[in-house]
Amino acid sequence: MNTKFNAIIVGLVLSAPGYAQIHYPETRKSDHKDIYHGVTVADPYRWLEDDRSEETGQWVKQQNEVTNAYLAQIPYREQLQNRLEQVYNYPKYSAPFENGGWYYFYKNNGLQNQSVLYRQKQINGEAEVVLDPNGLSADGTTGLKQFSLSKDGKFGAYALSKGGSDWMDIFVMDMNTKKTLSDKLEWVKVSGIAWQGDGFYYSRYPKPEGSALAAVNENHQVWYHKVGTPQSEDRLVYEDRAHPQRFNTVYTLEDEEYVFLTISDRGKGLDGNAVYYQKRGETQFIPVVAEISNSSYSIFHNEGNKFYVRTNDQAPNDKVVTYDAASKKWAELLPGKPEPLQNVSAAGGKLFVSYLKDVSTRVYIYDLAGKPEGEVKLPGVGTAMGFDGKAKDRSVFYSFTSFTFPSTIYRYDIASGQSALFRKPEVDFNPEDFETRQVFYTSKDGTRVPMFITYKKGIKLNSANPTLLYGYGGFNVSLYPGFSPLLIPFLEQGGVYAQANLRGGSEYGEAWHEQGMKLKKQNVFDDFIAAGEYLIAHKYCDSEHLALRGGSNGGLLVGAVINQRPDLAKVAIPQVGVMDMLRFQKFTIGWNWIADYGSSDNAEEFKALYAYSPLHNIEPGVSYPATLITTADHDDRVVPAHSFKYAAELQAKAGGSSANPLLIRIDTNSGHGASNTKKNIEQTADIYGFILWNMGVKKLK
């Protein structure tokens, strides 16, 4: 096996910033081929899928050396990082929640790598630390992913992940002493912590064979853990060996009288779920909805044996219904509306129901019989989240944010119907210096698509503004208006940030989602291309000042679009992308995405996937945009092999013909997202530096 690579020489800038002669590492090609439905497909970089091999490790090292040398030449790299740290360095709080006479909340002092869990006796009382994950690893990459209290507040179960991995370990804390007990639960993934009595339910996989970060995950099991006992004594509650690629998760509600089991089968292309319940003290799960289909069901509240259910069954924008477990009868409570339902919760004897109106939150209150009782007045166009609580609560907390409105926490008094400011952050920027417009543009097939555009006031529409277009477009996920302090330095440089609400998301309900799934995935790429064309036509930028960015499914989006329209943008930032659309189901929980993408195992779906798969549609001799691919060694959701193979193919086919850099940045001890604050800031500085440098910006303002 040839493990030698060419010597790495990174040339200096020859003329304008961004035009560098780069000598990429030589990546070994094999003669591996696969046959799909009679079509032979070469996979010369299959060996890069082995994340544990010495050869892959050497390749990663060599690629990072090239990338780091290129980024080091950007004269304002450190300046960007310093400004990012400055604007990010302010206290950030979560909304509080009450249990056992204590109010709990998360806080990050500013630049802490991980947020810290606190509690206090009174809502404005003196806070004490419950759990600080910052000292759990030398590099601050161990994160607190979940924390759940027993009903009486005596015990807290918390889940930690290392290096950004999706794998979690669950521990138990005695809340009187704040001492962690000996309990340790391993190989937990796609799981909540559902308390009942003196223990809790959780979901886990058997210990994986092969690479823990790449091997396919199968046989999702539900277990019950009793506090103070070893994991070996946990009770197996549910598994389905006949269907190993299903998710089986459980949850309980406030009274803990029922355990609800949700079963999904997205690996078979089904987008919905079945739901069962088990009454406390019994051992049999009884179906509420026995069969898995494309309809989803979520039980969010109960009054005795009356279950309150959110569903999209015969309601593409979702509705709220009730189910009587005794009579097995359904009743419609809140019919579907023209606006999609964003969220629903129960607290203080009321239902808080959020809808999306052109991607902005509207919140309404109903009694438990479905009678409307008013609207929560929000500060403006933006996103409201929260409204969680208990049956006897007299108030609830929620947060509101928008692009130039930092996330602010309010307390809503249920009796008076009034909101009061609870906690407002102090950020080093003046929101009056910026503005956001929502526009609607026309996609290729005539569909009207919304997009938010944010910039400094007084901008000149001269086609020369550095413009960053961000998109996702999949998995029924909406891109909401929201504040990010890390966007400020880009806007301060005269940058324009555009966020397109592409089909495939949930911005306009299930119909919007379905228009971007499987055989209709091309609609998403067309929407993104049309967004770029809108920005160019309206002179926010030209193609030399446009950057495309997206992560995960959005990384796929960027990769597909620059293959189809390499002339559209100057810069591309595909992050942790799904780049090999023929093999994504072969790794970890990738089979879960078949419901959205389809599968290469299906002849018709293979044809569609092969036509846009970023890895398989790179053409030799094409001048692709300056491209910075990002991934990380602990990404066990979209394994880094996707980005490795894509980078190797892009460099091999276009590295010699493109004047633009085609680089990959591979982080360590990080996962599908940055595993701590430091890594997040460093990566953002490199992305902004790469964008501005390749747009010809020689120095910052």
Coordinates of N, CA, C and O in Angstrom, one line a residue, residues 300-400:
F300 N -48.0 15.3 23.9 CA -47.3 16.4 24.7 C -47.9 16.7 26.0 O -47.3 17.4 26.8
H301 N -49.1 16.2 26.3 CA -49.8 16.5 27.6 C -50.9 15.4 27.8 O -51.4 14.8 26.8
N302 N -51.2 15.2 29.0 CA -52.3 14.3 29.4 C -53.1 14.8 30.5 O -52.6 15.5 31.4
E303 N -54.4 14.6 30.5 CA -55.3 14.8 31.6 C -55.9 13.5 31.9 O -56.9 13.0 31.3
G304 N -55.3 12.8 32.9 CA -55.7 11.4 33.1 C -55.4 10.5 31.9 O -54.3 10.6 31.4
N305 N -56.4 9.8 31.4 CA -56.2 9.0 30.2 C -56.6 9.7 28.9 O -56.8 9.0 27.9
K306 N -56.7 11.0 29.0 CA -56.9 11.8 27.8 C -55.6 12.4 27.3 O -55.0 13.2 28.0
F307 N -55.2 12.0 26.2 CA -53.9 12.4 25.6 C -54.0 13.5 24.6 O -54.9 13.4 23.7
Y308 N -53.2 14.5 24.7 CA -53.2 15.6 23.8 C -52.0 15.3 22.8 O -50.9 15.1 23.1
V309 N -52.4 15.3 21.5 CA -51.5 14.8 20.4 C -51.3 15.9 19.3 O -52.3 16.4 18.8
R310 N -50.1 16.1 19.0 CA -49.8 16.9 17.8 C -49.6 15.9 16.6 O -48.9 14.9 16.8
T311 N -50.2 16.2 15.5 CA -50.1 15.3 14.3 C -50.2 16.0 13.0 O -50.9 17.1 13.0
N312 N -49.7 15.4 12.0 CA -49.9 15.9 10.6 C -50.8 14.9 9.8 O -50.9 15.0 8.6
D313 N -51.4 14.0 10.5 CA -52.4 13.1 9.8 C -53.5 13.8 9.3 O -54.3 14.4 10.0
Q314 N -53.6 13.8 7.9 CA -54.6 14.6 7.2 C -54.6 16.1 7.6 O -55.6 16.8 7.5
A315 N -53.4 16.6 7.9 CA -53.3 18.0 8.3 C -51.8 18.4 7.9 O -50.9 18.3 8.8
P316 N -51.6 18.8 6.7 CA -50.2 19.1 6.2 C -49.5 20.2 7.0 O -48.3 20.2 7.0
N317 N -50.3 21.0 7.7 CA -49.7 22.1 8.5 C -49.8 21.7 10.0 O -49.5 22.6 10.9
D318 N -50.1 20.5 10.3 CA -50.2 20.0 11.7 C -51.5 20.5 12.4 O -52.0 21.6 12.1
K319 N -52.0 19.7 13.3 CA -53.1 20.0 14.1 C -53.0 19.4 15.5 O -52.0 18.6 15.7
V320 N -53.9 19.7 16.4 CA -53.9 19.1 17.7 C -55.2 18.4 17.9 O -56.3 18.9 17.7
V321 N -55.0 17.1 18.3 CA -56.2 16.3 18.6 C -56.1 15.7 20.0 O -55.0 15.8 20.6
T322 N -57.1 15.0 20.4 CA -57.1 14.3 21.7 C -57.4 12.8 21.4 O -58.1 12.5 20.5
Y323 N -56.9 12.0 22.3 CA -57.1 10.5 22.2 C -57.5 10.0 23.6 O -56.7 10.2 24.6
D324 N -58.6 9.4 23.7 CA -59.1 8.8 25.0 C -58.6 7.4 25.1 O -59.1 6.5 24.3
A325 N -57.7 7.1 26.0 CA -57.2 5.7 26.1 C -58.2 4.7 26.5 O -58.0 3.5 26.2
A326 N -59.2 5.2 27.2 CA -60.3 4.2 27.7 C -61.2 3.8 26.5 O -61.5 2.7 26.3
S327 N -61.7 4.8 25.8 CA -62.7 4.6 24.8 C -62.0 4.4 23.4 O -62.7 4.0 22.4
K328 N -60.7 4.7 23.3 CA -60.0 4.7 22.1 C -60.5 5.6 21.0 O -60.4 5.3 19.8
K329 N -61.1 6.7 21.4 CA -61.7 7.6 20.5 C -60.8 8.9 20.3 O -60.2 9.4 21.3
W330 N -60.8 9.3 19.1 CA -60.1 10.6 18.7 C -61.1 11.7 18.6 O -62.2 11.5 18.2
A331 N -60.6 12.9 18.9 CA -61.4 14.1 18.7 C -60.4 15.3 18.3 O -59.3 15.4 18.8
E332 N -60.9 16.0 17.3 CA -60.1 17.2 16.9 C -60.3 18.3 17.8 O -61.4 18.7 18.2
L333 N -59.1 18.9 18.3 CA -59.2 20.0 19.2 C -58.8 21.3 18.6 O -59.6 22.3 18.7
L334 N -57.7 21.4 17.9 CA -57.3 22.6 17.1 C -57.1 22.2 15.7 O -56.0 21.6 15.4
P335 N -58.0 22.5 14.8 CA -57.8 22.1 13.4 C -56.6 22.7 12.8 O -56.1 23.7 13.2
G336 N -56.1 22.1 11.7 CA -55.0 22.7 10.9 C -55.4 24.1 10.4 O -56.5 24.4 10.1
K337 N -54.4 24.9 10.3 CA -54.6 26.3 9.8 C -53.8 26.5 8.5 O -52.9 25.7 8.2
P338 N -54.0 27.6 7.8 CA -53.1 27.9 6.6 C -51.7 28.1 7.0 O -50.8 27.8 6.2
E339 N -51.4 28.5 8.2 CA -50.0 28.7 8.7 C -49.6 27.4 9.4 O -50.4 26.8 10.2
P340 N -48.4 26.9 9.2 CA -47.9 25.7 9.8 C -47.7 25.9 11.3 O -47.3 27.0 11.8
L341 N -48.1 24.8 12.1 CA -47.9 24.8 13.5 C -46.4 24.7 13.8 O -45.8 23.7 13.4
Q342 N -45.8 25.6 14.6 CA -44.4 25.6 14.9 C -44.2 24.8 16.2 O -43.3 23.9 16.3
N343 N -45.0 25.0 17.2 CA -44.8 24.3 18.5 C -46.1 24.4 19.3 O -46.9 25.3 19.2
V344 N -46.2 23.4 20.2 CA -47.4 23.4 21.1 C -46.9 22.9 22.5 O -46.2 21.9 22.5
S345 N -47.3 23.5 23.5 CA -47.0 23.0 24.9 C -48.2 23.3 25.8 O -49.0 24.1 25.5
A346 N -48.1 22.7 27.0 CA -49.2 22.9 28.0 C -48.5 23.3 29.3 O -47.5 22.7 29.7
A347 N -49.1 24.4 29.9 CA -48.6 24.9 31.2 C -49.7 25.7 31.8 O -50.4 26.4 31.1
G348 N -49.8 25.6 33.1 CA -50.7 26.5 33.9 C -52.2 26.2 33.4 O -53.0 27.2 33.5
G349 N -52.5 25.1 33.0 CA -53.8 24.8 32.5 C -54.2 25.4 31.2 O -55.4 25.4 30.8
K350 N -53.2 25.8 30.4 CA -53.4 26.4 29.1 C -52.6 25.7 28.1 O -51.6 25.0 28.4
L351 N -53.0 25.9 26.8 CA -52.2 25.4 25.7 C -51.5 26.7 25.0 O -52.2 27.6 24.7
F352 N -50.2 26.6 24.8 CA -49.5 27.7 24.1 C -49.1 27.1 22.7 O -48.4 26.1 22.6
V353 N -49.7 27.7 21.7 CA -49.6 27.2 20.4 C -48.9 28.3 19.5 O -49.4 29.4 19.3
S354 N -47.8 27.9 18.9 CA -47.1 28.8 18.0 C -47.3 28.4 16.5 O -47.2 27.2 16.2
Y355 N -47.5 29.4 15.7 CA -47.6 29.2 14.3 C -46.6 30.1 13.6 O -46.1 31.0 14.1
L356 N -46.3 29.7 12.3 CA -45.4 30.4 11.5 C -46.1 31.2 10.4 O -46.8 30.6 9.6
K357 N -45.9 32.5 10.4 CA -46.5 33.3 9.4 C -45.3 33.9 8.6 O -44.6 34.8 9.1
D358 N -45.1 33.3 7.4 CA -43.9 33.7 6.6 C -42.7 33.7 7.4 O -41.9 34.6 7.4
V359 N -42.5 32.6 8.1 CA -41.3 32.2 8.9 C -41.1 33.1 10.1 O -40.0 33.1 10.7
S360 N -42.1 33.7 10.6 CA -42.1 34.5 11.8 C -43.1 33.9 12.8 O -44.2 33.5 12.4
T361 N -42.8 33.9 14.1 CA -43.6 33.2 15.1 C -44.8 34.1 15.5 O -44.7 35.3 15.7
R362 N -45.9 33.4 15.6 CA -47.1 34.0 16.3 C -47.6 33.0 17.3 O -47.7 31.8 17.1
V363 N -47.8 33.5 18.6 CA -48.2 32.6 19.7 C -49.6 32.9 20.2 O -49.9 34.1 20.5
Y364 N -50.4 31.8 20.3 CA -51.8 32.0 20.8 C -52.0 31.1 22.0 O -51.3 30.0 22.1
I365 N -52.9 31.5 22.8 CA -53.3 30.7 24.0 C -54.7 30.2 23.9 O -55.6 30.9 23.4
Y366 N -54.8 28.9 24.3 CA -56.1 28.2 24.3 C -56.3 27.6 25.7 O -55.3 27.2 26.3
D367 N -57.6 27.4 26.1 CA -57.8 26.5 27.2 C -57.7 25.1 26.8 O -57.5 24.7 25.6
L368 N -57.8 24.2 27.8 CA -57.6 22.7 27.5 C -58.7 22.1 26.6 O -58.6 21.0 26.1
A369 N -59.8 22.9 26.5 CA -60.9 22.5 25.7 C -60.8 23.0 24.2 O -61.7 22.8 23.4
G370 N -59.7 23.8 24.0 CA -59.5 24.3 22.7 C -60.1 25.7 22.4 O -60.1 26.2 21.3
K371 N -60.6 26.4 23.5 CA -61.2 27.7 23.3 C -60.1 28.8 23.3 O -59.2 28.8 24.2
P372 N -60.1 29.6 22.3 CA -59.0 30.6 22.2 C -59.1 31.7 23.3 O -60.2 32.1 23.7
E373 N -58.0 32.1 23.8 CA -57.9 33.1 24.9 C -57.0 34.2 24.7 O -56.7 35.0 25.6
G374 N -56.5 34.4 23.5 CA -55.7 35.5 23.2 C -54.4 35.2 22.5 O -54.1 34.0 22.2
E375 N -53.6 36.2 22.3 CA -52.3 36.1 21.6 C -51.2 36.7 22.5 O -51.4 37.7 23.2
V376 N -50.0 36.1 22.5 CA -48.9 36.7 23.2 C -48.3 37.7 22.3 O -47.9 37.4 21.1
K377 N -48.2 38.9 22.8 CA -47.6 40.0 22.0 C -46.1 39.9 22.0 O -45.5 40.0 23.0
L378 N -45.5 39.8 20.8 CA -44.1 39.6 20.7 C -43.4 40.9 20.2 O -44.1 41.8 19.6
P379 N -42.1 41.1 20.4 CA -41.5 42.4 20.1 C -41.5 42.7 18.6 O -41.3 43.9 18.3
G380 N -41.7 41.7 17.7 CA -41.6 42.0 16.3 C -41.5 40.8 15.5 O -41.9 39.7 15.9
V381 N -41.0 40.9 14.3 CA -40.8 39.8 13.4 C -39.6 39.0 13.9 O -38.5 39.5 14.1
G382 N -39.7 37.7 14.2 CA -38.7 36.9 14.8 C -39.1 35.6 15.2 O -40.2 35.1 14.8
T383 N -38.4 35.0 16.2 CA -38.6 33.6 16.6 C -38.8 33.6 18.1 O -38.0 34.1 18.9
A384 N -39.9 33.0 18.6 CA -40.2 32.8 20.0 C -40.2 31.3 20.3 O -40.8 30.5 19.6
M385 N -39.5 31.0 21.4 CA -39.4 29.6 21.8 C -39.5 29.5 23.3 O -39.2 30.4 24.1
G386 N -40.1 28.4 23.8 CA -40.3 28.1 25.2 C -41.7 27.8 25.6 O -42.3 26.9 25.0
F387 N -42.2 28.6 26.6 CA -43.6 28.4 27.0 C -43.8 27.0 27.6 O -44.9 26.5 27.6
D388 N -42.8 26.4 28.2 CA -42.9 25.1 28.9 C -43.2 25.4 30.4 O -42.8 26.4 30.9
G389 N -43.8 24.4 31.0 CA -44.1 24.5 32.4 C -44.9 23.4 32.9 O -45.1 22.4 32.2
K390 N -45.4 23.5 34.1 CA -46.2 22.5 34.8 C -47.6 22.9 34.9 O -48.0 24.1 34.7
A391 N -48.5 22.0 35.3 CA -49.9 22.3 35.3 C -50.3 23.4 36.3 O -51.3 24.1 36.0
K392 N -49.6 23.5 37.4 CA -50.0 24.5 38.4 C -49.1 25.8 38.3 O -49.3 26.7 39.1
D393 N -48.3 25.9 37.3 CA -47.5 27.2 37.1 C -48.4 28.4 36.8 O -49.4 28.3 36.1
R394 N -48.0 29.5 37.3 CA -48.7 30.7 37.1 C -48.1 31.6 36.0 O -48.6 32.6 35.6
S395 N -46.9 31.2 35.7 CA -46.2 31.9 34.6 C -45.3 31.0 33.9 O -44.9 29.9 34.3
V396 N -44.9 31.4 32.7 CA -43.9 30.6 31.8 C -42.9 31.6 31.3 O -43.1 32.8 31.2
F397 N -41.8 31.0 30.9 CA -40.7 31.8 30.3 C -40.6 31.5 28.8 O -40.9 30.3 28.4
Y398 N -40.2 32.5 28.1 CA -39.9 32.2 26.7 C -38.8 33.2 26.2 O -38.5 34.2 26.9
S399 N -38.2 32.8 25.1 CA -37.1 33.7 24.5 C -37.6 34.2 23.2 O -38.4 33.5 22.5
F400 N -37.1 35.4 22.8 CA -37.4 35.9 21.5 C -36.1 36.4 20.9 O -35.3 37.0 21.6

